[in-house]
Short mmCIF file of C-alpha atoms in Angstrom, two decimals:
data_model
loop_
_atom_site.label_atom_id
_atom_site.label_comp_id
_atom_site.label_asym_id
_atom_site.label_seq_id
_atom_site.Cartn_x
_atom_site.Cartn_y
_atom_site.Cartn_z
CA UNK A 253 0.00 0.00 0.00
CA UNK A 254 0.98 3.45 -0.63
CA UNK A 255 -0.53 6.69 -0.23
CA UNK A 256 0.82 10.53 -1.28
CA UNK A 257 -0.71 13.91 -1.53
CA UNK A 258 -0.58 17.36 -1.30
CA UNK A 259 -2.41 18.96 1.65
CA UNK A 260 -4.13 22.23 1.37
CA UNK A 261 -5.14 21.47 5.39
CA UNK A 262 -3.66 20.45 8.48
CA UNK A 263 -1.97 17.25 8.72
CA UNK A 264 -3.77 14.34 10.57
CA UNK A 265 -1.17 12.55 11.70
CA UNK A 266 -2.69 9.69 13.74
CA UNK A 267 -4.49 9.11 10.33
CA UNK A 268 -1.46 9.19 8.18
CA UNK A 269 -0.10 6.41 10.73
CA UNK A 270 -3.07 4.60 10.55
CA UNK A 271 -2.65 3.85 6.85
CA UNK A 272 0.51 2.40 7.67
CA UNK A 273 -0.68 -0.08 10.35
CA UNK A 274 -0.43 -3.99 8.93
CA UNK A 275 0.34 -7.03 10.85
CA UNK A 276 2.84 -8.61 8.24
CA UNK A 277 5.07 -5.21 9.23
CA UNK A 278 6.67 -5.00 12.29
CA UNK A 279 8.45 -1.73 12.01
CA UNK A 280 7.20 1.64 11.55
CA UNK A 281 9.05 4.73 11.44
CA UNK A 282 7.70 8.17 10.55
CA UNK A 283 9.28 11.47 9.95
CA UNK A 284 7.38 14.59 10.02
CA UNK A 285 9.27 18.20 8.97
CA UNK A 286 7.85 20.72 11.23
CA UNK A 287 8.16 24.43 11.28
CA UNK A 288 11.20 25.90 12.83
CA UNK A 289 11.20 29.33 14.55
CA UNK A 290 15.58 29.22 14.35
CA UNK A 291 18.02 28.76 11.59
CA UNK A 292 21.56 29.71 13.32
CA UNK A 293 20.73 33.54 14.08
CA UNK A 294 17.71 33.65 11.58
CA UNK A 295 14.54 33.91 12.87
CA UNK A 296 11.52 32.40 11.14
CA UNK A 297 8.05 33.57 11.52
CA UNK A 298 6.05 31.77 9.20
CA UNK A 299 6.48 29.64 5.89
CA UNK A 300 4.41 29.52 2.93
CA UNK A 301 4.62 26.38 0.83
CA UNK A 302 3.41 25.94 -2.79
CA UNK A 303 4.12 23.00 -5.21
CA UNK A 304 3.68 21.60 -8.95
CA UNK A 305 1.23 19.49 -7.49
CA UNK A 306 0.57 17.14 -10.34
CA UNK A 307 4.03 16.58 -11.16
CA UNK A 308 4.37 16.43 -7.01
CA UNK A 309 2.23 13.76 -6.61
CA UNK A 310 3.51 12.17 -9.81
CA UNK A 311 7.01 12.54 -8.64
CA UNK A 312 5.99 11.23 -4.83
CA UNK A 313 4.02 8.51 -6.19
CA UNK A 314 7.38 7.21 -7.94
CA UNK A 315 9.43 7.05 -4.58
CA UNK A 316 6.13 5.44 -2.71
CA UNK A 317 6.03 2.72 -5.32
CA UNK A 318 9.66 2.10 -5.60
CA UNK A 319 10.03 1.63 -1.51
CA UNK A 320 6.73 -0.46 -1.43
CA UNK A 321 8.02 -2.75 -4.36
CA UNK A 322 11.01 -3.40 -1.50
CA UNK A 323 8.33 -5.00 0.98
CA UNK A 324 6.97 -2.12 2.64
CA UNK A 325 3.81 0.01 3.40
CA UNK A 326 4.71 4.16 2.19
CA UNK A 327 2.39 7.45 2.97
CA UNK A 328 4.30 11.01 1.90
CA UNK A 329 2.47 13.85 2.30
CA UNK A 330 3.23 17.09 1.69
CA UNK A 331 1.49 20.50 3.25
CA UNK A 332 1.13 23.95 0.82
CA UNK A 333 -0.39 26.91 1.97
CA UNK A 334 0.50 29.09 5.01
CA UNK A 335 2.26 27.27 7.87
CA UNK A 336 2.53 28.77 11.72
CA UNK A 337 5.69 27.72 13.64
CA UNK A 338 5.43 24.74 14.65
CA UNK A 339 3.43 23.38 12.00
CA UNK A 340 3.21 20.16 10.41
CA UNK A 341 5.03 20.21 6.85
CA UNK A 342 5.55 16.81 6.13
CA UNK A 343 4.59 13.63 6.40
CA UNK A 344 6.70 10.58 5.67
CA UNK A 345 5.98 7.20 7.12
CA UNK A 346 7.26 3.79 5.93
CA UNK A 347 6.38 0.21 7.30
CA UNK A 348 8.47 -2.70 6.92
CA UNK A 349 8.76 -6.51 8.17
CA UNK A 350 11.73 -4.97 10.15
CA UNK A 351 13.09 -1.97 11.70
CA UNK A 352 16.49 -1.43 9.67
CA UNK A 353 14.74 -1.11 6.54
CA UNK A 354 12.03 0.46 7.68
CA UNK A 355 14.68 3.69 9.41
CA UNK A 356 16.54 3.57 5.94
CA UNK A 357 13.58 4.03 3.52
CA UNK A 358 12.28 6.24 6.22
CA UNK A 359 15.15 8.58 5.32
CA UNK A 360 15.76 7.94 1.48
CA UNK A 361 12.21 9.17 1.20
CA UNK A 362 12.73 12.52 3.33
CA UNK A 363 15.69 13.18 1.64
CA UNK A 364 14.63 12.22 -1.99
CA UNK A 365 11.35 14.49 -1.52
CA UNK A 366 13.73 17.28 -0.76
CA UNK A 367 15.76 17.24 -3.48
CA UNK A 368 13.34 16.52 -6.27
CA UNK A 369 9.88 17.24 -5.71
CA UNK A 370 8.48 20.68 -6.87
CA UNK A 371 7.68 22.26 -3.68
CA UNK A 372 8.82 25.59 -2.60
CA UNK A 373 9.32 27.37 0.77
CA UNK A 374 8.24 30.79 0.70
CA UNK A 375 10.23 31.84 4.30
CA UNK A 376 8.94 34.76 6.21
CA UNK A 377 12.39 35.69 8.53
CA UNK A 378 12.06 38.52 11.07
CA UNK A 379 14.79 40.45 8.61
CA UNK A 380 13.33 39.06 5.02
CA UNK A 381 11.58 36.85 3.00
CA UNK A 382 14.18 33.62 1.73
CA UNK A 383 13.15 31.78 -0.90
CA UNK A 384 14.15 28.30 0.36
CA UNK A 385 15.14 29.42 3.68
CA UNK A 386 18.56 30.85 4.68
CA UNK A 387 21.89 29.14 2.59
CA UNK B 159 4.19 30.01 -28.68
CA UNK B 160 4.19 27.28 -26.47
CA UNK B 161 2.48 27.74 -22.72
CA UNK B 162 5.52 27.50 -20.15
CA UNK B 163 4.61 27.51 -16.36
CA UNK B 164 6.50 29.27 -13.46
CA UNK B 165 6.82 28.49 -10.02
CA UNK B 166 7.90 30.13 -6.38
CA UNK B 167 10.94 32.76 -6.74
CA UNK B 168 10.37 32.87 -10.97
CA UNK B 169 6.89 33.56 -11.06
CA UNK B 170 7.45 36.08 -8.00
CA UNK B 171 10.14 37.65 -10.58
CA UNK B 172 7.77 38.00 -13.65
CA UNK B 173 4.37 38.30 -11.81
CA UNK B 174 2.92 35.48 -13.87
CA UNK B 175 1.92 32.06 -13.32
CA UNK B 176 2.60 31.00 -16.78
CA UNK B 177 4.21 32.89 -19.64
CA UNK B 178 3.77 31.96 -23.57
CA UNK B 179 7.22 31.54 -25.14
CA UNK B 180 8.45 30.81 -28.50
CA UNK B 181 10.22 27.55 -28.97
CA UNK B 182 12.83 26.63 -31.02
CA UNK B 183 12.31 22.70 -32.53
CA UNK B 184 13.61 20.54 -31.44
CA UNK B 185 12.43 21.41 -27.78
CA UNK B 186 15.14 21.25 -25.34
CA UNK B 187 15.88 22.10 -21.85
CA UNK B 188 18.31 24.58 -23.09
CA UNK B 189 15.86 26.25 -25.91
CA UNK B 190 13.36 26.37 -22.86
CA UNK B 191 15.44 28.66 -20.98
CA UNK B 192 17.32 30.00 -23.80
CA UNK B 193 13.49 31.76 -24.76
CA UNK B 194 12.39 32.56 -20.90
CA UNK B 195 16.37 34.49 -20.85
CA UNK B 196 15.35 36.08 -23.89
CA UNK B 197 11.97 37.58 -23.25
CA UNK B 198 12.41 38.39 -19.47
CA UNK B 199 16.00 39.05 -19.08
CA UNK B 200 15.85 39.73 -14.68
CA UNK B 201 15.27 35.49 -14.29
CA UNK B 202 18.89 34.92 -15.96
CA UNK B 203 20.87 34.46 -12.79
CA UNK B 204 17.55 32.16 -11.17
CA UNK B 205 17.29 30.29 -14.76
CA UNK B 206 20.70 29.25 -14.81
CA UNK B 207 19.71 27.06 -11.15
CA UNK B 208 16.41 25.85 -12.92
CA UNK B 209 15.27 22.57 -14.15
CA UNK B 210 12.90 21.95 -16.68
CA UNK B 211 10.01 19.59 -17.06
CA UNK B 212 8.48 18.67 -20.41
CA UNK B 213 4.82 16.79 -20.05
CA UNK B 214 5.71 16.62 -15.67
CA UNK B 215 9.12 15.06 -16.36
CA UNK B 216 12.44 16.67 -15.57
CA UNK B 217 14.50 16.76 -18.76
CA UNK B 218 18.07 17.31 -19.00
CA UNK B 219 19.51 16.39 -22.84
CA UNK B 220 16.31 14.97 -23.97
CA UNK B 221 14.65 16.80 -27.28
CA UNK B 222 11.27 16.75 -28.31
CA UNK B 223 9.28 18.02 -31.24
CA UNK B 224 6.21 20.19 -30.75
CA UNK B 225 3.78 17.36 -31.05
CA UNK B 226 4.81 15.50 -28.14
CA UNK B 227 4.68 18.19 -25.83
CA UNK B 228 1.89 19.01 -23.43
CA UNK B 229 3.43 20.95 -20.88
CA UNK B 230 6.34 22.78 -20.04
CA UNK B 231 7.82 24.30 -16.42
CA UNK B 232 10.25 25.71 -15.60
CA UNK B 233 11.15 24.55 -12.15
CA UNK B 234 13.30 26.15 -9.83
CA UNK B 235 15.36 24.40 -7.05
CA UNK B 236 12.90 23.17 -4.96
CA UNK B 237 13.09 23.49 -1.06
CA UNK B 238 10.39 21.19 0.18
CA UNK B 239 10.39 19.53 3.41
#
């Protein structure tokens, strides 16, 4: 099973974990990207998030299927809109027979979504707006 | 003129969602942002960081002709997460 999206609401998390739930997996790890209010000395107040969203889901959907063909259950989900520290921005969960794999593909996918999907942080710092947060 | 879609910082640049361009055949990556440098000059410096997708796929060396393409974006680094 997989599941991916783009969120114009709130993530519901329990209900993201819920999809992942299956008794032939005995590992689940989740990662969830939440707002931050620090960057070194840069202060964040607020992020706005905006994506390609078919070619997101398209692109997410490829990285869900490739980790499920492995033996594993996959949700990604992504958050656009206006965000409040704190905030939930993503969602990426991945259940497997065992926890090794199930840490490892937890992180490919995190780190794959960053560098490939086409979303975009709008970053509203107390000195300026970053495009993609501070370098 | 072919349809070309912006995103985040480029669109911000050029005020537009989408921009119509004219396209050199074949259709690369290059002639994509070879025609968006051309017609708004300010996105140089944030094209040359850009990818571009043809029908929701990144392309690099690929080349298409007009026929086969649906959609084109221009798709700056993304920062998701």
């Amino acid at each position: 099973m997989h599941y991916v999206a783009i969120a114009t609401q709130p993530l519901d998390v329990q209900a993201l974990y819920n999809k992942l739930v299956d008794p032939q997996f005995g590992g689940i790890v989740t990662f969830i990207g939440t707002v931050r209010q620090w960057t070194a000395q840069v202060e964040t107040t607020a992020i706005e998030y905006t994506a390609y969203t078919e070619m997101a889901v398209k692109e997410m959907t490829k990285l869900a299927a490739e980790v499920e063909a492995k033996g594993a259950n996959v949700v990604i989900v992504h958050r656009v809109g206006h965000l409040a520290l704190a905030d939930e921005a993503v969602f990426v969960g991945v259940a497997a027979a065992h926890r090794a794999e199930a840490f490892d593909w937890c992180e490919y996918l995190i780190n794959t979504v960053k560098e490939r999907v086409p979303i975009w942080k709008k970053e509203f710092d107390t000195d300026k707006v970053r495009w993609g947060g501070p370098k | 003129m072919f349809t070309v879609k912006l995103f985040a910082v480029l669109a911000e640049q050029v005020a537009q969602n989408e921009v119509q361009l004219p396209l050199k055949t074949p259709i690369t990556a290059a002639t994509v942002k070879q025609a968006m440098a051309k017609k708004f000059p300010q996105t140089t410096p944030v094209l040359t960081d850009c990818l571009v997708a043809v029908n929701q796929t990144f392309v690099t060396d690929e080349s298409f002709q007009p026929e086969e393409v649906r959609e084109v974006a221009l798709i700056p680094p993304v920062s998701g997460g």
